mmCIF file of C-alpha atoms in Angstrom:
data_model
loop_
_atom_site.group_PDB
_atom_site.id
_atom_site.type_symbol
_atom_site.label_atom_id
_atom_site.label_comp_id
_atom_site.label_asym_id
_atom_site.label_seq_id
_atom_site.Cartn_x
_atom_site.Cartn_y
_atom_site.Cartn_z
ATOM 1 C CA MET A 19 0.000 0.000 0.000
ATOM 2 C CA VAL A 20 2.840 2.417 0.902
ATOM 3 C CA GLU A 21 4.536 1.704 -2.411
ATOM 4 C CA ARG A 22 1.254 2.286 -4.296
ATOM 5 C CA ILE A 23 0.724 5.644 -2.576
ATOM 6 C CA ALA A 24 4.308 6.666 -3.284
ATOM 7 C CA ALA A 25 3.865 5.761 -6.940
ATOM 8 C CA ILE A 26 0.658 7.780 -7.152
ATOM 9 C CA VAL A 27 2.347 10.821 -5.624
ATOM 10 C CA GLN A 28 5.342 10.482 -7.942
ATOM 11 C CA ASN A 29 3.118 10.082 -10.987
ATOM 12 C CA SER A 30 1.028 13.079 -9.957
ATOM 13 C CA ILE A 31 4.128 15.273 -9.765
ATOM 14 C CA MET A 32 5.389 14.063 -13.118
ATOM 15 C CA MET A 33 2.010 14.570 -14.770
ATOM 16 C CA LEU A 34 1.820 18.141 -13.519
ATOM 17 C CA VAL A 35 5.132 18.788 -15.270
ATOM 18 C CA TYR A 36 4.779 17.174 -18.659
ATOM 19 C CA LYS A 37 1.436 15.528 -19.359
ATOM 20 C CA LYS A 38 -0.072 17.618 -22.110
ATOM 21 C CA HIS A 39 -3.635 17.590 -20.887
ATOM 22 C CA ILE A 40 -2.818 18.741 -17.332
ATOM 23 C CA ILE A 41 -3.302 22.442 -16.765
ATOM 24 C CA PHE A 42 0.047 24.051 -15.997
ATOM 25 C CA THR A 43 0.559 25.695 -12.661
ATOM 26 C CA SER A 44 -0.355 29.370 -12.613
ATOM 27 C CA PHE A 45 2.974 30.419 -11.093
ATOM 28 C CA MET A 46 4.561 31.049 -14.484
ATOM 29 C CA LEU A 47 1.415 32.773 -15.661
ATOM 30 C CA PHE A 48 1.657 35.152 -12.726
ATOM 31 C CA LEU A 49 5.259 35.967 -13.649
ATOM 32 C CA LEU A 50 4.381 36.601 -17.276
ATOM 33 C CA LEU A 51 1.432 38.809 -16.475
ATOM 34 C CA GLY A 52 2.965 40.534 -13.483
ATOM 35 C CA ILE A 53 0.127 39.440 -11.213
ATOM 36 C CA ASN A 54 0.744 38.730 -7.555
ATOM 37 C CA SER A 55 -1.109 36.126 -5.524
ATOM 38 C CA ALA A 56 -2.318 38.416 -2.765
ATOM 39 C CA PRO A 57 -5.901 37.857 -1.565
ATOM 40 C CA LEU A 58 -8.614 39.673 -3.456
ATOM 41 C CA GLN A 59 -9.644 43.014 -2.042
ATOM 42 C CA ALA A 60 -13.121 43.556 -0.633
ATOM 43 C CA GLN A 61 -14.371 45.208 -3.809
ATOM 44 C CA SER A 62 -13.695 41.998 -5.727
ATOM 45 C CA PHE A 63 -16.412 40.328 -3.658
ATOM 46 C CA ASN A 64 -18.887 43.165 -4.209
ATOM 47 C CA LEU A 65 -20.860 42.526 -7.360
ATOM 48 C CA THR A 66 -20.448 44.972 -10.202
ATOM 49 C CA PRO A 67 -23.573 46.785 -11.492
ATOM 50 C CA ASP A 68 -23.546 44.444 -14.487
ATOM 51 C CA ILE A 69 -24.601 41.518 -12.265
ATOM 52 C CA GLN A 70 -28.306 41.559 -11.436
ATOM 53 C CA GLN A 71 -30.422 39.521 -9.062
ATOM 54 C CA LYS A 72 -33.436 37.850 -10.621
ATOM 55 C CA SER A 73 -35.829 35.032 -9.796
ATOM 56 C CA PHE A 74 -37.958 32.403 -11.461
ATOM 57 C CA ILE A 75 -40.720 30.059 -10.352
ATOM 58 C CA THR A 76 -40.137 26.320 -10.646
ATOM 59 C CA SER A 77 -42.775 23.906 -11.896
ATOM 60 C CA ASP A 78 -43.650 23.091 -8.264
ATOM 61 C CA ARG A 79 -44.073 26.814 -7.445
ATOM 62 C CA ILE A 80 -40.808 27.467 -5.600
ATOM 63 C CA LYS A 81 -39.187 30.856 -6.185
ATOM 64 C CA LEU A 82 -35.468 30.530 -6.806
ATOM 65 C CA GLN A 83 -33.141 33.518 -6.832
ATOM 66 C CA TYR A 84 -30.193 33.778 -9.176
ATOM 67 C CA LEU A 85 -27.518 36.234 -10.239
ATOM 68 C CA VAL A 86 -26.999 36.919 -13.937
ATOM 69 C CA GLY A 87 -24.901 39.276 -16.003
ATOM 70 C CA GLY A 88 -22.165 39.565 -18.561
ATOM 71 C CA GLN A 89 -22.224 39.139 -22.267
ATOM 72 C CA GLY A 90 -21.454 36.569 -24.903
ATOM 73 C CA THR A 91 -23.174 33.598 -26.469
ATOM 74 C CA LYS A 92 -21.719 31.123 -23.976
ATOM 75 C CA THR A 93 -22.796 30.857 -20.370
ATOM 76 C CA LEU A 94 -20.939 29.867 -17.222
ATOM 77 C CA PHE A 95 -23.516 28.329 -14.886
ATOM 78 C CA PHE A 96 -22.389 28.065 -11.245
ATOM 79 C CA ILE A 97 -23.867 25.565 -8.770
ATOM 80 C CA PRO A 98 -22.954 26.218 -5.110
ATOM 81 C CA GLY A 99 -22.390 23.729 -2.324
ATOM 82 C CA TRP A 100 -24.527 22.651 0.620
ATOM 83 C CA MET A 101 -26.516 25.543 2.108
ATOM 84 C CA MET A 102 -24.396 28.060 0.176
ATOM 85 C CA PRO A 103 -25.810 31.095 -1.700
ATOM 86 C CA ALA A 104 -25.250 32.209 -5.278
ATOM 87 C CA GLU A 105 -23.007 34.985 -3.911
ATOM 88 C CA VAL A 106 -20.266 32.520 -2.963
ATOM 89 C CA PHE A 107 -19.103 32.849 -6.594
ATOM 90 C CA ASN A 108 -19.040 36.669 -6.626
ATOM 91 C CA ALA A 109 -15.328 36.842 -7.516
ATOM 92 C CA GLN A 110 -15.925 34.585 -10.520
ATOM 93 C CA LEU A 111 -19.067 36.419 -11.667
ATOM 94 C CA ASN A 112 -17.219 39.741 -11.629
ATOM 95 C CA TYR A 113 -14.205 38.368 -13.464
ATOM 96 C CA PHE A 114 -15.872 36.353 -16.203
ATOM 97 C CA ALA A 115 -18.741 38.737 -17.009
ATOM 98 C CA LYS A 116 -16.429 40.527 -19.435
ATOM 99 C CA ASP A 117 -16.354 37.553 -21.817
ATOM 100 C CA TYR A 118 -19.275 35.295 -20.885
ATOM 101 C CA ARG A 119 -22.789 35.435 -19.654
ATOM 102 C CA VAL A 120 -22.594 34.270 -16.045
ATOM 103 C CA ILE A 121 -25.322 32.736 -13.888
ATOM 104 C CA SER A 122 -25.117 31.611 -10.279
ATOM 105 C CA PHE A 123 -28.214 30.442 -8.455
ATOM 106 C CA SER A 124 -29.259 29.727 -4.898
ATOM 107 C CA PRO A 125 -30.874 26.274 -4.751
ATOM 108 C CA ARG A 126 -34.077 25.837 -2.806
ATOM 109 C CA SER A 127 -33.681 26.729 0.899
ATOM 110 C CA GLN A 128 -30.364 28.453 0.164
ATOM 111 C CA GLY A 129 -29.423 32.102 -0.239
ATOM 112 C CA LYS A 130 -32.516 34.207 -0.918
ATOM 113 C CA SER A 131 -34.502 31.372 -2.519
ATOM 114 C CA ASP A 132 -37.689 30.034 -0.962
ATOM 115 C CA ILE A 133 -37.330 27.655 1.947
ATOM 116 C CA TYR A 134 -38.574 24.245 0.944
ATOM 117 C CA LEU A 135 -39.583 21.751 3.630
ATOM 118 C CA GLY A 136 -40.782 18.981 1.341
ATOM 119 C CA ALA A 137 -38.716 15.954 0.470
ATOM 120 C CA ASN A 138 -35.399 17.274 -0.810
ATOM 121 C CA LEU A 139 -35.174 14.707 -3.559
ATOM 122 C CA ALA A 140 -32.125 14.717 -5.803
ATOM 123 C CA GLU A 141 -34.417 14.686 -8.823
ATOM 124 C CA LEU A 142 -36.035 17.980 -7.765
ATOM 125 C CA ARG A 143 -32.707 19.747 -7.434
ATOM 126 C CA ALA A 144 -31.548 18.450 -10.818
ATOM 127 C CA ARG A 145 -34.852 19.555 -12.330
ATOM 128 C CA ASP A 146 -34.354 23.034 -10.881
ATOM 129 C CA ILE A 147 -31.116 23.322 -12.863
ATOM 130 C CA LYS A 148 -32.868 22.190 -16.032
ATOM 131 C CA GLU A 149 -35.728 24.641 -15.551
ATOM 132 C CA LEU A 150 -33.440 27.569 -14.799
ATOM 133 C CA LEU A 151 -31.387 26.843 -17.912
ATOM 134 C CA ALA A 152 -34.623 26.854 -19.909
ATOM 135 C CA SER A 153 -35.975 29.985 -18.191
ATOM 136 C CA THR A 154 -32.787 31.914 -19.011
ATOM 137 C CA GLN A 155 -32.726 30.535 -22.573
ATOM 138 C CA THR A 156 -29.289 29.054 -22.033
ATOM 139 C CA THR A 157 -28.204 26.906 -24.977
ATOM 140 C CA GLU A 158 -24.401 26.768 -24.821
ATOM 141 C CA PHE A 159 -23.017 26.463 -21.328
ATOM 142 C CA THR A 160 -20.401 25.180 -18.897
ATOM 143 C CA LEU A 161 -21.648 23.719 -15.621
ATOM 144 C CA ILE A 162 -19.409 24.663 -12.697
ATOM 145 C CA GLY A 163 -20.247 22.776 -9.510
ATOM 146 C CA TRP A 164 -18.581 23.095 -6.139
ATOM 147 C CA SER A 165 -18.796 20.546 -3.320
ATOM 148 C CA LEU A 166 -22.401 19.250 -3.313
ATOM 149 C CA GLY A 167 -22.737 21.139 -6.595
ATOM 150 C CA VAL A 168 -20.372 18.587 -8.172
ATOM 151 C CA MET A 169 -22.849 15.824 -7.450
ATOM 152 C CA GLU A 170 -25.805 17.903 -8.597
ATOM 153 C CA ALA A 171 -24.100 18.931 -11.838
ATOM 154 C CA LEU A 172 -23.348 15.289 -12.620
ATOM 155 C CA ASP A 173 -26.876 14.259 -11.666
ATOM 156 C CA TYR A 174 -28.215 16.840 -14.117
ATOM 157 C CA VAL A 175 -26.007 15.430 -16.893
ATOM 158 C CA ASN A 176 -27.037 11.863 -16.122
ATOM 159 C CA ARG A 177 -30.736 12.723 -16.179
ATOM 160 C CA TYR A 178 -30.890 15.220 -19.035
ATOM 161 C CA GLY A 179 -27.841 14.527 -21.160
ATOM 162 C CA ASP A 180 -25.180 16.897 -22.406
ATOM 163 C CA ARG A 181 -27.024 18.774 -25.132
ATOM 164 C CA GLY A 182 -25.624 22.302 -25.198
ATOM 165 C CA LEU A 183 -23.044 21.404 -22.569
ATOM 166 C CA GLN A 184 -19.633 22.729 -23.599
ATOM 167 C CA SER A 185 -17.652 21.537 -20.594
ATOM 168 C CA LEU A 186 -17.787 20.635 -16.918
ATOM 169 C CA VAL A 187 -15.844 22.158 -14.037
ATOM 170 C CA LEU A 188 -15.926 20.087 -10.846
ATOM 171 C CA ILE A 189 -14.564 21.760 -7.712
ATOM 172 C CA ASP A 190 -13.319 19.861 -4.662
ATOM 173 C CA ASN A 191 -15.573 16.893 -4.162
ATOM 174 C CA SER A 192 -15.321 13.176 -4.731
ATOM 175 C CA ILE A 193 -16.131 11.917 -8.228
ATOM 176 C CA GLY A 194 -16.435 8.256 -7.303
ATOM 177 C CA GLU A 195 -12.918 7.187 -8.271
ATOM 178 C CA GLY A 196 -10.332 5.313 -6.242
ATOM 179 C CA THR A 197 -10.515 4.990 -2.480
ATOM 180 C CA PRO A 198 -13.551 6.642 -0.884
ATOM 181 C CA PRO A 199 -12.379 9.707 1.079
ATOM 182 C CA LYS A 200 -13.017 9.770 4.804
ATOM 183 C CA THR A 201 -15.968 11.862 5.837
ATOM 184 C CA SER A 202 -15.737 14.450 8.593
ATOM 185 C CA VAL A 203 -19.500 14.818 9.034
ATOM 186 C CA SER A 204 -20.737 14.112 12.545
ATOM 187 C CA SER A 205 -22.732 10.917 12.926
ATOM 188 C CA ASN A 206 -25.142 12.563 15.379
ATOM 189 C CA ARG A 207 -26.119 15.423 13.099
ATOM 190 C CA ALA A 208 -29.728 14.176 12.853
ATOM 191 C CA LYS A 209 -30.097 14.867 16.599
ATOM 192 C CA MET A 210 -28.984 18.493 16.389
ATOM 193 C CA THR A 211 -31.028 21.186 18.032
ATOM 194 C CA THR A 212 -31.295 24.681 16.589
ATOM 195 C CA ALA A 213 -28.602 25.851 19.000
ATOM 196 C CA SER A 214 -26.194 23.038 18.157
ATOM 197 C CA PHE A 215 -26.839 23.488 14.448
ATOM 198 C CA LYS A 216 -25.971 27.180 14.655
ATOM 199 C CA LYS A 217 -22.719 26.273 16.404
ATOM 200 C CA TYR A 218 -22.036 23.624 13.777
ATOM 201 C CA VAL A 219 -22.612 26.111 10.950
ATOM 202 C CA LYS A 220 -20.231 28.654 12.505
ATOM 203 C CA GLY A 221 -17.474 26.045 12.571
ATOM 204 C CA PHE A 222 -18.404 24.748 9.132
ATOM 205 C CA VAL A 223 -18.203 28.170 7.478
ATOM 206 C CA SER A 224 -14.970 29.154 9.219
ATOM 207 C CA ALA A 225 -13.352 25.886 8.076
ATOM 208 C CA ILE A 226 -14.219 26.387 4.397
ATOM 209 C CA PHE A 227 -11.752 29.213 3.806
ATOM 210 C CA LYS A 228 -8.079 29.467 4.736
ATOM 211 C CA SER A 229 -7.847 33.073 3.537
ATOM 212 C CA ASN A 230 -9.567 36.015 5.161
ATOM 213 C CA PRO A 231 -12.514 37.049 2.947
ATOM 214 C CA PRO A 232 -14.328 40.296 3.811
ATOM 215 C CA SER A 233 -16.639 40.071 6.821
ATOM 216 C CA GLU A 234 -19.670 41.040 4.716
ATOM 217 C CA PHE A 235 -18.979 38.128 2.386
ATOM 218 C CA ILE A 236 -18.666 35.683 5.304
ATOM 219 C CA GLN A 237 -21.878 37.028 6.823
ATOM 220 C CA THR A 238 -23.735 36.359 3.556
ATOM 221 C CA ILE A 239 -22.432 32.785 3.599
ATOM 222 C CA GLU A 240 -23.447 32.259 7.226
ATOM 223 C CA ASN A 241 -26.909 33.733 6.706
ATOM 224 C CA SER A 242 -27.525 31.262 3.901
ATOM 225 C CA ALA A 243 -26.188 28.298 5.880
ATOM 226 C CA LEU A 244 -28.495 29.159 8.766
ATOM 227 C CA ARG A 245 -31.697 29.299 6.709
ATOM 228 C CA LEU A 246 -32.812 25.925 8.070
ATOM 229 C CA ALA A 247 -31.485 26.358 11.622
ATOM 230 C CA SER A 248 -34.958 25.714 13.029
ATOM 231 C CA SER A 249 -35.123 22.437 11.118
ATOM 232 C CA PRO A 250 -31.644 20.834 11.014
ATOM 233 C CA GLU A 251 -33.011 17.523 9.765
ATOM 234 C CA ASP A 252 -34.228 19.246 6.593
ATOM 235 C CA ALA A 253 -30.845 20.862 6.091
ATOM 236 C CA PHE A 254 -28.995 17.562 6.315
ATOM 237 C CA ALA A 255 -31.612 15.830 4.157
ATOM 238 C CA ILE A 256 -30.283 17.879 1.225
ATOM 239 C CA LEU A 257 -27.012 15.955 1.480
ATOM 240 C CA ARG A 258 -28.652 12.572 1.067
ATOM 241 C CA LYS A 259 -28.375 11.218 -2.464
ATOM 242 C CA PRO A 260 -29.857 7.875 -3.550
ATOM 243 C CA TYR A 261 -26.816 6.885 -5.603
ATOM 244 C CA SER A 262 -23.631 4.934 -5.193
ATOM 245 C CA ARG A 263 -20.231 6.494 -5.868
ATOM 246 C CA GLU A 264 -20.201 4.681 -9.189
ATOM 247 C CA TYR A 265 -23.195 6.722 -10.367
ATOM 248 C CA TYR A 266 -21.058 9.857 -10.501
ATOM 249 C CA ARG A 267 -17.954 8.097 -11.825
ATOM 250 C CA ASP A 268 -19.864 6.451 -14.650
ATOM 251 C CA THR A 269 -21.574 9.731 -15.558
ATOM 252 C CA ILE A 270 -18.175 11.365 -15.994
ATOM 253 C CA TYR A 271 -16.922 8.684 -18.359
ATOM 254 C CA LYS A 272 -20.116 8.677 -20.399
ATOM 255 C CA THR A 273 -19.742 12.411 -20.943
ATOM 256 C CA GLN A 274 -17.335 13.220 -23.750
ATOM 257 C CA VAL A 275 -17.022 16.932 -23.020
ATOM 258 C CA PRO A 276 -13.861 18.510 -21.586
ATOM 259 C CA ILE A 277 -13.779 18.337 -17.786
ATOM 260 C CA TRP A 278 -11.599 20.307 -15.403
ATOM 261 C CA TYR A 279 -11.270 18.926 -11.874
ATOM 262 C CA ALA A 280 -10.046 21.627 -9.450
ATOM 263 C CA ILE A 281 -9.210 20.170 -6.047
ATOM 264 C CA THR A 282 -7.313 20.269 -2.778
ATOM 265 C CA PRO A 283 -4.827 17.429 -2.083
ATOM 266 C CA ARG A 284 -7.498 15.255 -0.465
ATOM 267 C CA TYR A 285 -8.697 14.169 -3.922
ATOM 268 C CA SER A 286 -5.283 13.660 -5.568
ATOM 269 C CA GLU A 287 -5.720 9.939 -6.117
ATOM 270 C CA GLN A 288 -9.107 10.446 -7.763
ATOM 271 C CA ALA A 289 -7.679 13.190 -9.982
ATOM 272 C CA LEU A 290 -4.853 10.998 -11.227
ATOM 273 C CA LEU A 291 -7.149 8.106 -12.077
ATOM 274 C CA PHE A 292 -9.676 10.426 -13.724
ATOM 275 C CA SER A 293 -7.066 12.135 -15.911
ATOM 276 C CA GLU A 294 -5.722 8.791 -17.073
ATOM 277 C CA LYS A 295 -9.167 7.521 -18.079
ATOM 278 C CA HIS A 296 -10.985 10.545 -19.482
ATOM 279 C CA PRO A 297 -9.778 11.636 -22.938
ATOM 280 C CA PHE A 298 -10.592 15.290 -22.213
ATOM 281 C CA GLY A 299 -9.918 15.333 -18.484
ATOM 282 C CA GLU A 300 -7.623 17.820 -16.755
ATOM 283 C CA PHE A 301 -6.971 18.621 -13.137
ATOM 284 C CA LYS A 302 -5.263 21.132 -10.886
ATOM 285 C CA ILE A 303 -4.323 20.591 -7.249
ATOM 286 C CA TYR A 304 -4.421 23.720 -5.087
ATOM 287 C CA GLU A 305 -2.163 23.577 -2.050
ATOM 288 C CA ASP A 306 -0.536 25.993 0.422
ATOM 289 C CA ASN A 307 -3.140 27.683 2.611
ATOM 290 C CA THR A 308 -6.063 26.577 0.471
ATOM 291 C CA GLY A 309 -9.332 25.381 1.941
ATOM 292 C CA HIS A 310 -12.417 23.724 0.533
ATOM 293 C CA GLY A 311 -13.493 27.077 -0.924
ATOM 294 C CA LEU A 312 -10.381 27.154 -3.100
ATOM 295 C CA PHE A 313 -11.946 29.485 -5.673
ATOM 296 C CA VAL A 314 -12.144 32.097 -2.900
ATOM 297 C CA ASP A 315 -8.828 31.383 -1.181
ATOM 298 C CA LYS A 316 -6.989 31.370 -4.511
ATOM 299 C CA ALA A 317 -9.457 33.465 -6.478
ATOM 300 C CA ILE A 318 -6.927 35.165 -8.757
ATOM 301 C CA GLU A 319 -5.141 31.922 -9.525
ATOM 302 C CA PHE A 320 -8.377 29.970 -9.926
ATOM 303 C CA ASN A 321 -9.896 32.546 -12.281
ATOM 304 C CA LEU A 322 -6.809 32.539 -14.497
ATOM 305 C CA ASP A 323 -6.714 28.737 -14.551
ATOM 306 C CA LEU A 324 -10.407 28.512 -15.407
ATOM 307 C CA GLU A 325 -9.995 31.163 -18.095
ATOM 308 C CA ASN A 326 -7.148 29.170 -19.600
ATOM 309 C CA PHE A 327 -9.259 25.998 -19.619
ATOM 310 C CA LEU A 328 -12.209 27.765 -21.242
ATOM 311 C CA ARG A 329 -10.090 29.421 -23.948
ATOM 312 C CA LYS A 330 -8.863 26.031 -25.104
ATOM 313 C CA LEU A 331 -12.453 25.076 -25.904
ATOM 314 C CA ASN A 332 -12.747 27.755 -28.603
#
């Protein structure tokens, strides 16, 4: 086992250096462009006037809020993680609006969307994505899912196919390859009271980022995560998916669109196996003071890497 792990680590390092379909580290890009890696300033997290908040009504009469702006015939469609709002992607919306139409939505019970206390079935959340794409007349798009959004993006593709889908960006979650990662979720979460859930959320949000985002940004994240504080069981029900790990893995390999897997070191083994098997698969490992919300902690680097990936599609 030790030898296998050592081989995986060695292969990962080598692939990052020379394998043609691995995205090169952004360090050299920073040198060429004269860009430093300092954290984004507060204004980078404040949406520009070009980004507007809108809403639509789902087929089961739930009002979902979303952010939309930018220009271009191609759309970047962002899917946030568990209990996160559309605003978690503010730095990406601001940056990419110059070249793309950008959409980020708050799933039901998240952000400013309606609270939904019915059965949080995976099929409903996938259908919400489909209906929002239709409502915004989105025909050519990249799905960008983070955390739980990785699973929900892949569930959408499995259910509705890849018509109009230009590429997939999967950010820091398991994709069903290799050894299942250990979970850090408490086993007694179903027994949480409102008070214990609020404490849990405080720790959860603070652990997502290793950088120091503006306090207003963090407050927006916390407010969204606390939407279901009075009903913790409904919040955790959103995490339950009726699929095996293989469901997501097989969806990836059935999808012949370019995929970029942006991760922290926890998913290195999965990234290596994925890149070897998928003909259009690339990955980037973000290290050094990078948390689960890597697109916030390393926003400048992440945006440049994503831009590089997207440009290769044209």
